Amino acid sequence: MTLRSHVNGNASVCNGARLMQMRCGGIYTKMRRTAKPKAAPAKKAKGKLYAMPEKLKEGTVLTDLAKGQWRIGPSIGIGGFGEIYAACRNGEKNYDAVVKCEPHANGPLFVEMHFYLRNAKQDDIKNFKQQHGLKSLGMPYILANGSADINGQKHRFIVMPRYGSDISKFYAQNGKRLPEATVYRLAIQMLDVYEFMHGTGYVHADLKAANILLGLGKGGGSQAYLVDFGLASHYVTGDFKPDPKKMHNGTIEYTSRDAHLGVATRRADLEILGYNIIEWLGVELPWIREKLLTVPLKVQKAKEAFMADVNAALKPLFPKGVPAPISDYMKYVSKLAHNEAPNYDKCRMFFLNALKQMKVVNSGDLDFKLTSQSSSINNNSPPAKKAETAAALGQRGKVKKEESLLINSSSEDEIISSDEEKDAKYTPRRKLAAAKASPASKSKPTRTTPTRKAAHKPVSASPKKREAPQASSPLRSSPLKRAKVESNATPKAQGANAKINFSPAISLRSRPGKTVINDDLTPQPRSNKTYEFNFELDVSMDANVIVNVKRKRKAQAGNTTPAGSNKTPSSHSATTPKGSSPATRINLRKVNGDEGTSSPALSSTRSPRTPAVTLRKYRR
Ligand SMILES: Nc1ncnc2c1ncn2[C@@H]1O[C@H](COP(=O)(O)OP(=O)(O)OP(=O)(O)O)[C@@H](O)[C@H]1O
């Protein structure tokens, strides 16, 4: 079906595969419709919290807040909840900008926009480069922003410079590895971006090959840009307080230990970079090799074990010897305190020294061609699988873009906290789907290959350091009630020990390779329909369900039953044991059935009402 939309008076047409939102088992997710031409209405359906943006037709003109006009070109990428278009100033021919457009209610673009507006002004970037003796910096910036009414739906858009291919394409083309020297150069460039960003009080939290784009145009190939600031948040400078609402945010393969606990820290960014560079060297990360990605808690544990003894963890990954910069860097990161400012110069030196030894200059185009020398690094070669041809990749990327992100209602479904506010303006992006496949078999779709333009040559790190300000007014700091899960351990120890673990049977779902955001920026409104079910029954979950999670204070011995509850055998079996830590209580209610009916007379034909199911909190 073809849908007509109107943007600033210009008729536009959208058709074909669109993303639509599905809600299932209390989880909001999206499903991409592929072949069926009979599309659902572009407007979000009643009860759906997310909507993908309306398709912008080529030639559409958007007017930004400063009255600048931007002509939309072809679509060049689809992110989790938005679409990226090439764009140019109206009247010009050079599509050297991109427009990222999302429904107004989507939180991440709001976060990204404000991050750019506040912290990544072109002057700030210029000053940073001057202060640090850098010819270029892989920090994007915003050119314009605005709102547009598209097909009756309010959208937000930002305009940014256009970059080239993302490096996941080269990684996949090379059979899942990058040349060693290029890995080190990328690490240095990303540390530069981190230093700039951390200097503004924010962390990125989602570095991965798919979010690193080469510059566009002549010389652009020497600088990599870190994009997608939808997860940017203020880092903590005080106590380490795990936040259940943000646990496991990021891309599961690379999520840091702190992010698994919902805490934004600078060391977490460095750790994420560490996992990436190890992988770029052709090594399969242990939690990927062991196929743990669908269970975030297992990934979290594996990473904790990994970082607890970096030497021992790296050895088997590099049987011919662990590259010095990798072990030095990972050891350094493992020793950082959660609120400690990293020594970026020191980190860059690990990689610069390695480049020196390899006699590779840290300038000129980044080389993604794998030679026998650059691929001879001592690793396990998990990607012993054949390198994929560019053509095959292009095909695969295409297929992936259209694949269904279908969720099933298994016991791994995410639990949505009932503590969430109802009056929030922005909707968090919960990209949760039943992506069971190993990420090893996945890669990002191939992007449009750029033509080259401006010349930049990066130079090594400079001596000047920029003081990171105190995190005072977090853009995404939660105004919401948070679970108190602090431990008494020291901040550093807390990073490793403080945890809330749900039952493995109710683990948070992850999406290998994809960013997952469980944030509280835009709490989910409650559904009108809730269902009650007995935990021990085989329940079909193909219905809208709200699962309210509440933690209780430590129950007194012999008084673990919620007052007035009709306990079922299942809830008895899950009662908090004497002396255990506060329990997690989950209420499951059904509204459009026999809500409030707990008559024993009905029990022969219906499930008994289960007012509360108490789960035990895991302790180490
Ligand atoms: N400035 C840019 N220039 C060229 N391509 C871009 C640019 N920004 C993004 N892209 C392309 O669009 C894709 C999606 O962009 P981005 O990651 O910012 O979107 P997202 O909705 O936040 O995605 P995600 O699902 O990774 O969170 C990128 O992988 C990249 O290929």
XYZ file of C-alpha atoms and ligand atoms in Angstrom:
651
model
C 0.000 0.000 0.000
C 1.221 3.442 -0.744
C 0.762 6.107 1.838
C 0.782 9.757 1.094
C 2.441 12.118 3.436
C 2.908 15.850 3.419
C 5.931 17.674 4.683
C 6.027 21.436 4.543
C 3.552 21.350 1.778
C 5.451 18.839 -0.306
C 3.648 15.650 -1.093
C 5.667 12.593 -0.329
C 5.031 8.934 -0.727
C 5.972 6.138 1.515
C 5.569 2.542 0.770
C 6.981 -0.926 1.188
C 8.762 -2.272 4.161
C 8.296 -0.104 7.151
C 9.021 -0.726 10.724
C 6.110 -1.069 12.965
C 5.874 -1.426 16.636
C 4.805 -4.539 18.368
C 3.994 -4.843 21.941
C 4.204 -8.197 23.528
C 4.482 -9.480 27.029
C 4.964 -6.015 28.411
C 7.788 -5.317 26.041
C 7.786 -2.758 23.333
C 9.664 -3.732 20.321
C 9.560 -3.326 16.637
C 8.966 -5.645 13.805
C 10.004 -4.895 10.320
C 7.451 -5.839 7.759
C 9.131 -6.964 4.660
C 7.308 -8.522 1.797
C 3.752 -7.639 2.552
C 2.779 -4.630 0.542
C -0.335 -4.019 2.574
C 1.326 -1.803 5.113
C -0.107 -0.881 8.420
C -1.092 2.759 8.708
C 1.903 4.997 9.109
C 0.438 6.526 12.225
C 1.135 4.609 15.308
C -1.723 2.446 16.283
C -3.594 2.960 19.468
C -1.666 1.598 22.358
C 1.609 1.460 20.492
C 4.264 3.546 22.145
C 6.667 3.739 19.292
C 6.342 4.547 15.703
C 8.958 4.570 13.038
C 9.204 7.848 11.220
C 7.212 8.527 8.138
C 9.210 7.958 5.025
C 10.600 11.173 3.590
C 10.396 11.403 -0.150
C 13.460 12.521 -2.060
C 13.135 16.189 -2.815
C 11.219 16.980 0.347
C 12.382 20.239 1.868
C 12.650 20.541 5.635
C 12.945 23.900 7.325
C 15.069 24.015 10.458
C 14.628 26.248 13.481
C 16.918 28.886 11.996
C 14.838 28.863 8.811
C 17.531 27.033 6.879
C 16.168 24.681 4.257
C 17.398 21.179 3.634
C 16.512 19.052 0.668
C 16.166 15.366 1.359
C 18.150 12.957 -0.797
C 18.207 9.177 -0.761
C 17.970 7.196 2.432
C 21.442 6.045 3.480
C 20.799 4.229 6.705
C 18.188 3.003 9.079
C 18.897 3.042 12.758
C 16.922 1.516 15.532
C 14.075 3.983 15.394
C 14.945 6.505 12.782
C 16.103 6.880 9.265
C 19.109 8.723 7.894
C 18.913 10.581 4.611
C 21.548 12.288 2.541
C 20.674 15.955 2.450
C 21.867 19.232 1.000
C 21.091 22.877 1.493
C 18.166 23.766 -0.673
C 19.446 25.171 -3.919
C 22.792 23.396 -3.707
C 23.727 20.123 -5.311
C 26.201 18.628 -2.932
C 24.598 16.097 -0.605
C 27.247 16.533 2.048
C 24.887 16.476 5.014
C 22.554 13.917 6.514
C 19.181 14.275 8.140
C 18.268 11.969 10.966
C 14.547 11.989 11.548
C 12.465 10.358 14.257
C 9.003 10.791 15.704
C 9.019 13.555 18.264
C 8.276 11.211 21.125
C 11.418 9.135 20.622
C 13.885 9.879 23.373
C 17.266 8.971 21.895
C 17.205 11.565 19.133
C 16.224 14.127 21.751
C 19.211 13.048 23.828
C 21.513 13.054 20.824
C 20.322 16.468 19.660
C 20.809 18.068 23.042
C 24.170 16.474 23.484
C 25.312 18.014 20.194
C 23.726 21.375 20.895
C 25.230 21.717 24.323
C 28.526 19.986 24.046
C 29.690 19.573 20.495
C 29.600 23.037 19.035
C 31.975 23.492 16.149
C 33.911 26.070 18.145
C 34.348 23.619 21.025
C 35.693 21.017 18.652
C 38.008 23.536 17.038
C 39.320 24.666 20.402
C 39.898 21.118 21.521
C 41.833 20.348 18.380
C 43.969 23.440 18.861
C 44.628 22.689 22.502
C 45.586 19.119 21.741
C 47.502 19.682 18.562
C 45.091 17.635 16.501
C 44.507 18.227 12.838
C 41.216 16.397 12.972
C 38.926 14.909 15.571
C 36.329 12.213 15.002
C 33.645 14.166 16.788
C 30.516 14.902 14.749
C 28.506 18.056 15.243
C 25.076 19.333 14.460
C 24.400 21.669 11.561
C 20.741 22.315 12.220
C 17.681 20.884 13.881
C 13.970 21.294 13.753
C 10.564 19.710 13.741
C 8.360 18.707 10.880
C 4.820 17.557 10.640
C 4.905 14.480 8.509
C 1.657 12.843 7.652
C 0.073 14.388 10.693
C 2.777 13.154 12.986
C 5.292 15.444 14.629
C 8.882 14.513 13.886
C 12.187 15.792 15.137
C 15.141 16.008 12.802
C 18.775 16.895 13.076
C 21.171 17.750 10.285
C 24.782 16.630 10.530
C 27.784 16.411 8.245
C 27.748 13.354 6.074
C 30.383 10.727 6.651
C 31.397 7.644 4.732
C 31.402 3.903 5.286
C 31.240 2.448 8.731
C 34.168 0.254 9.626
C 32.042 -2.804 10.333
C 31.918 -3.182 6.584
C 35.708 -3.557 6.342
C 35.733 -5.811 9.379
C 33.265 -8.147 7.733
C 34.945 -7.994 4.343
C 38.211 -9.068 5.930
C 36.676 -12.121 7.539
C 36.080 -10.412 10.860
C 39.353 -8.693 11.477
C 41.141 -5.449 10.763
C 44.843 -4.843 10.204
C 46.625 -4.573 13.521
C 48.087 -1.133 12.883
C 44.686 0.169 11.824
C 43.170 -1.158 15.020
C 45.714 0.801 17.028
C 45.172 3.953 15.001
C 41.430 3.645 15.452
C 41.946 3.160 19.187
C 43.962 6.376 19.350
C 41.339 8.297 17.409
C 38.518 6.999 19.561
C 40.467 7.916 22.693
C 40.686 11.449 21.299
C 36.903 11.522 20.906
C 36.437 10.084 24.387
C 38.709 12.730 25.828
C 36.696 15.458 24.174
C 33.391 13.955 25.179
C 34.378 13.110 28.739
C 35.593 16.679 28.992
C 31.986 17.760 28.583
C 30.853 15.450 31.371
C 29.328 12.836 29.097
C 30.059 9.288 28.054
C 29.116 7.671 24.758
C 28.439 4.124 25.976
C 27.899 2.516 22.600
C 31.130 2.420 20.649
C 31.183 -0.328 18.033
C 32.380 -0.746 14.473
C 28.928 0.072 13.118
C 29.020 3.425 14.911
C 32.411 4.424 13.553
C 32.295 6.102 10.173
C 35.164 7.149 7.973
C 35.358 10.725 6.823
C 33.899 11.524 3.467
C 35.818 12.967 0.568
C 39.483 13.320 -0.246
C 41.548 12.593 2.834
C 38.474 11.637 4.792
C 39.801 8.122 5.017
C 42.391 9.149 7.572
C 39.875 10.026 10.253
C 37.192 7.885 11.846
C 34.124 9.506 13.398
C 32.182 8.161 16.325
C 28.445 8.574 15.703
C 25.183 7.787 17.468
C 25.003 9.719 20.694
C 21.559 8.418 21.577
C 22.950 6.783 24.693
C 25.068 9.717 25.785
C 24.707 10.434 29.458
C 26.442 12.183 32.289
C 28.982 10.001 33.978
C 29.084 9.592 37.705
C 31.661 11.370 39.756
C 30.304 10.367 43.128
C 29.138 7.073 44.552
C 28.619 3.994 42.466
C 24.874 3.377 42.464
C 23.593 0.618 40.234
C 20.454 1.636 38.405
C 18.182 -1.259 37.493
C 16.445 0.874 34.911
C 19.575 1.259 32.872
C 21.109 -2.138 33.356
C 22.642 -3.769 30.290
C 22.272 -0.664 28.149
C 24.380 -0.609 25.047
C 25.310 -3.330 22.614
C 25.507 -6.548 24.541
C 28.808 -7.755 23.070
C 30.635 -4.645 24.251
C 28.570 -3.360 27.150
C 30.919 -2.576 30.014
C 30.630 -4.076 33.473
C 29.457 -0.730 34.810
C 26.831 -0.408 32.082
C 25.594 -3.895 32.916
C 24.845 -2.357 36.309
C 23.318 0.753 34.814
C 26.121 3.124 35.804
C 27.671 5.568 33.349
C 31.409 5.884 33.896
C 34.390 6.970 31.887
C 36.183 3.708 32.535
C 33.167 2.002 30.974
C 33.763 3.787 27.680
C 37.380 2.645 27.772
C 36.326 -0.909 28.508
C 33.900 -0.900 25.591
C 36.697 0.273 23.324
C 38.878 -2.514 24.715
C 36.401 -5.251 23.856
C 36.057 -3.803 20.372
C 39.747 -3.635 19.618
C 40.244 -7.176 20.812
C 37.513 -8.248 18.453
C 38.864 -6.178 15.572
C 42.122 -8.104 15.899
C 40.231 -11.201 14.860
C 39.530 -12.638 18.263
C 36.168 -13.939 19.296
C 35.252 -12.518 22.679
C 34.644 -15.293 25.218
C 30.968 -14.432 25.768
C 30.385 -14.556 22.037
C 32.250 -17.794 21.613
C 30.275 -19.299 24.456
C 27.041 -18.018 22.925
C 25.930 -16.140 26.010
C 24.617 -13.052 24.311
C 20.954 -13.759 24.803
C 21.394 -13.777 28.564
C 22.850 -10.431 29.675
C 23.550 -11.660 33.190
C 25.792 -14.383 31.868
C 27.599 -11.897 29.659
C 28.012 -9.625 32.642
C 29.512 -12.432 34.713
C 31.838 -13.450 31.907
C 33.089 -9.878 31.599
C 33.624 -9.599 35.321
C 35.698 -12.761 35.256
C 37.576 -11.460 32.232
C 38.448 -8.131 33.790
C 39.266 -9.652 37.155
C 42.308 -11.325 35.638
C 43.082 -9.709 32.332
C 46.328 -11.595 31.793
C 44.736 -14.980 32.240
C 41.759 -13.997 30.140
C 43.786 -12.697 27.212
C 46.259 -15.555 27.004
C 43.979 -18.131 25.427
C 42.647 -15.532 23.025
C 46.118 -14.838 21.658
C 47.941 -18.169 21.680
C 50.975 -16.732 19.942
C 51.334 -14.019 22.541
C 49.123 -11.201 23.693
C 49.946 -7.952 21.851
C 51.540 -5.604 24.385
C 49.206 -2.643 23.773
C 46.188 -4.849 24.303
C 47.336 -6.291 27.585
C 48.687 -2.931 28.803
C 45.483 -1.141 27.911
C 43.119 -3.738 29.333
C 45.141 -4.016 32.524
C 45.075 -0.251 32.886
C 41.305 -0.135 32.351
C 40.710 -2.953 34.813
C 42.437 -0.938 37.515
C 40.558 2.313 37.017
C 38.188 3.383 39.756
C 34.629 4.058 38.672
C 34.952 7.826 39.120
C 38.563 8.185 38.096
C 39.526 10.333 35.134
C 41.358 8.121 32.681
C 44.827 9.070 31.588
C 44.128 9.341 27.882
C 47.717 10.174 27.024
C 48.922 7.050 28.747
C 46.378 4.936 26.876
C 47.265 6.458 23.545
C 50.931 5.823 24.260
C 50.275 2.081 24.487
C 49.102 2.150 20.896
C 51.509 4.771 19.608
C 54.453 2.751 20.899
C 53.129 -0.318 19.145
C 52.794 1.626 15.888
C 56.356 2.827 16.293
C 57.568 -0.710 16.740
C 55.602 -1.759 13.701
C 57.084 1.200 11.817
C 53.652 2.420 10.853
C 53.055 6.149 10.766
C 49.975 7.415 12.473
C 48.779 9.485 9.552
C 47.318 9.101 6.088
C 44.337 7.017 5.116
C 43.435 4.233 7.493
C 44.366 1.019 5.765
C 41.718 -1.652 5.854
C 43.408 -4.042 3.466
C 44.512 -7.172 5.184
C 47.978 -8.295 4.142
C 49.597 -11.505 5.296
C 51.698 -9.397 7.678
C 48.815 -7.445 9.103
C 46.747 -10.564 9.568
C 49.456 -12.689 11.099
C 48.649 -11.518 14.551
C 48.751 -14.274 17.029
C 45.138 -14.979 17.541
C 42.848 -17.886 17.467
C 41.503 -16.869 14.136
C 37.919 -17.587 14.979
C 36.963 -15.938 11.782
C 38.595 -18.846 10.066
C 35.446 -18.708 8.108
C 36.005 -17.323 4.684
C 36.136 -13.606 4.213
C 32.968 -12.533 2.640
C 32.979 -10.877 -0.692
C 31.804 -7.317 -0.935
C 28.944 -8.479 -3.085
C 27.886 -11.068 -0.594
C 28.077 -8.485 2.111
C 25.961 -6.063 0.242
C 23.393 -8.757 -0.184
C 23.577 -9.737 3.433
C 23.248 -6.178 4.566
C 20.165 -5.840 2.483
C 18.650 -8.972 3.860
C 19.419 -7.912 7.362
C 17.823 -4.559 6.912
C 14.603 -6.251 6.085
C 14.686 -9.089 8.484
C 11.922 -9.429 10.986
C 12.721 -8.378 14.484
C 10.058 -10.503 15.970
C 9.689 -11.013 19.635
C 8.370 -14.071 21.267
C 7.070 -14.201 24.760
C 9.578 -16.471 26.298
C 10.560 -16.322 29.891
C 13.454 -14.104 28.952
C 11.164 -11.187 28.330
C 12.086 -7.945 29.922
C 10.409 -6.785 33.056
C 9.140 -3.246 33.049
C 9.298 -1.524 36.350
C 6.110 -0.113 37.699
C 7.992 2.776 39.229
C 8.017 4.586 35.976
C 6.400 7.952 35.673
C 3.383 8.370 33.511
C 3.823 11.934 32.506
C 7.055 11.729 30.620
C 7.352 13.397 27.271
C 9.810 11.132 25.592
C 9.742 7.491 24.863
C 12.825 5.406 25.516
C 14.033 3.197 22.796
C 13.646 -0.361 23.859
C 15.123 -2.252 21.059
C 14.294 -5.632 22.337
C 13.773 -8.534 20.099
C 14.208 -12.215 19.980
C 17.457 -12.121 18.113
C 18.601 -15.560 19.051
C 21.203 -15.855 16.388
C 24.814 -15.515 17.360
C 26.183 -12.103 16.543
C 29.135 -13.803 15.011
C 26.906 -14.510 12.089
C 25.742 -10.941 11.825
C 27.124 -7.788 10.424
C 25.777 -4.329 9.840
C 24.372 -3.633 6.450
C 26.827 -2.234 4.003
C 26.602 1.514 3.756
C 26.894 3.772 0.812
C 30.543 4.145 -0.078
C 31.555 7.749 -0.144
C 33.604 9.695 -2.558
C 36.472 11.453 -0.884
C 36.766 15.141 -0.236
C 38.485 17.129 2.468
C 41.939 16.180 3.664
C 42.685 15.645 7.314
C 45.664 14.088 8.899
C 45.465 13.020 12.467
C 48.441 13.467 14.660
C 49.204 11.839 17.876
C 47.949 12.824 21.213
C 48.961 16.070 22.657
C 50.208 16.765 26.133
C 47.564 19.270 27.149
C 44.814 17.899 29.244
C 41.332 19.179 29.609
C 39.663 19.004 32.957
C 36.404 17.179 33.013
C 33.719 19.157 34.731
C 31.727 17.763 37.549
C 28.574 16.080 36.460
C 25.988 18.466 37.737
C 22.930 18.596 35.561
C 22.676 15.357 33.764
C 20.707 15.470 30.600
C 19.458 12.034 31.275
C 19.682 11.973 34.999
C 16.703 10.265 36.362
C 14.039 12.232 38.088
C 12.474 8.954 38.916
C 12.495 6.899 41.978
C 15.348 4.465 41.865
C 15.803 1.202 43.540
C 18.326 1.422 46.282
C 20.806 -1.222 45.542
C 23.994 0.268 46.804
C 26.267 -2.008 48.650
C 28.572 -1.034 51.442
C 31.618 -1.816 49.437
C 34.095 0.805 48.348
C 33.292 2.461 45.056
C 35.830 0.393 43.218
C 34.677 -2.805 44.775
C 31.092 -1.825 44.193
C 31.763 -1.771 40.532
C 32.425 -5.449 40.746
C 30.093 -6.530 43.491
C 26.944 -4.463 43.648
C 24.291 -6.257 41.702
C 20.690 -6.971 41.356
C 20.150 -10.214 39.621
C 16.806 -11.298 38.431
C 16.073 -14.922 38.098
C 17.760 -16.281 35.001
C 14.291 -17.272 33.922
C 13.344 -13.614 33.766
C 16.481 -12.230 32.320
C 16.495 -9.074 30.277
C 16.447 -9.760 26.626
C 19.344 -8.627 24.553
C 19.772 -7.994 20.889
C 23.185 -9.084 19.750
C 24.822 -6.445 17.621
C 22.111 -3.912 18.357
C 21.934 -1.118 20.812
C 19.567 -1.763 23.669
C 18.399 1.124 25.765
C 16.498 0.622 28.949
C 16.294 4.129 30.166
C 14.071 6.124 32.368
C 14.180 9.250 30.327
C 10.790 8.447 28.944
C 8.995 6.028 31.118
C 6.488 3.729 29.613
C 2.912 4.549 30.350
C 0.929 1.723 31.763
C -1.269 -0.303 29.556
C -4.989 -0.288 30.019
C -4.957 -4.025 29.951
C -3.104 -6.161 32.386
C -3.352 -9.864 32.867
C -2.944 -12.101 35.804
C -1.449 -15.509 35.572
C -0.117 -18.202 37.764
C 3.606 -18.446 37.452
C 3.606 -22.193 37.391
C 1.169 -22.537 34.573
C 2.102 -22.807 30.986
C 0.851 -19.428 29.922
C 0.531 -18.172 26.424
C 2.003 -14.698 26.346
C 0.535 -13.514 23.100
C -1.249 -10.751 24.888
C -0.482 -7.396 26.347
C 0.914 -7.883 29.776
C 2.274 -5.451 32.269
C 4.640 -6.854 34.792
C 5.029 -4.612 37.771
C 8.236 -5.133 39.642
C 8.661 -3.903 43.148
C 11.350 -4.519 45.623
C 10.369 -4.955 49.189
C 12.306 -4.178 52.286
C 13.721 -7.184 53.997
C 10.859 -9.252 55.240
C 10.641 -10.349 58.822
C 11.078 -14.030 59.435
C 7.765 -15.781 59.180
C 6.120 -12.736 57.653
C 7.056 -12.963 54.069
C 3.535 -13.200 52.736
C 2.049 -9.955 51.492
C -0.838 -8.971 53.702
C -4.137 -10.274 52.547
C -2.751 -12.246 49.680
C -4.183 -15.542 48.592
C -1.007 -17.404 48.199
C -0.701 -19.986 45.556
C 1.707 -22.864 45.732
C 3.872 -21.089 43.238
C 4.213 -18.003 45.309
C 4.999 -20.083 48.372
C 7.823 -21.718 46.595
C 9.302 -18.358 45.763
C 8.987 -16.806 49.174
C 12.016 -14.931 50.371
C 13.982 -17.064 52.747
C 14.771 -15.922 56.219
C 17.583 -13.456 56.295
C 17.734 -12.962 52.594
C 18.130 -9.594 50.976
C 15.125 -7.581 49.848
C 12.998 -9.551 47.499
C 11.714 -8.614 44.135
C 7.958 -8.714 43.973
C 6.166 -9.073 40.752
C 2.487 -8.391 40.334
C 0.707 -9.642 37.299
C -2.826 -8.497 36.865
C -5.477 -9.084 34.295
C -8.065 -6.406 33.802
C -10.531 -7.516 31.228
C -11.302 -10.814 32.844
C -12.374 -11.527 36.334
C -10.386 -8.727 37.901
C -11.011 -8.760 41.569
C -12.645 -12.149 41.453
C -10.943 -14.462 43.815
C -13.848 -16.649 44.693
C -12.681 -20.164 45.486
C -15.801 -21.339 43.687
C -14.231 -20.321 40.432
C -10.968 -21.985 41.125
C -11.923 -25.262 39.578
C -12.240 -23.676 36.192
C -9.913 -20.724 36.429
C -6.457 -20.092 37.627
C -6.483 -18.884 41.172
C -5.725 -15.224 41.457
C -2.105 -14.615 42.217
C -1.818 -11.291 43.949
C 1.903 -11.398 44.216
C 4.746 -13.553 43.165
C 7.855 -13.080 45.152
C 11.161 -13.845 43.595
C 14.324 -14.312 45.431
C 17.112 -11.938 44.733
C 20.346 -13.662 43.842
C 23.337 -13.075 45.975
C 26.894 -13.914 45.269
N 26.555 11.452 9.613
C 26.351 10.323 8.934
N 26.830 10.180 7.684
C 26.639 9.053 6.967
N 25.972 7.993 7.441
C 25.476 8.071 8.667
C 25.633 9.231 9.489
N 25.039 9.008 10.664
C 24.547 7.777 10.601
N 24.792 7.200 9.404
C 24.409 5.875 8.951
O 23.164 5.535 9.496
C 23.290 4.407 10.372
C 22.397 4.585 11.563
O 22.801 5.745 12.243
P 22.747 5.855 13.815
O 23.562 4.735 14.399
O 23.116 7.225 14.216
O 21.194 5.623 14.016
P 20.463 4.993 15.250
O 18.998 5.078 15.003
O 20.932 5.674 16.467
O 20.982 3.524 15.127
P 21.245 2.384 16.203
O 20.250 1.342 15.892
O 22.673 1.923 15.928
O 21.105 2.997 17.555
C 24.765 4.336 10.718
O 25.200 3.026 10.978
C 25.420 4.891 9.467
O 25.589 3.870 8.527
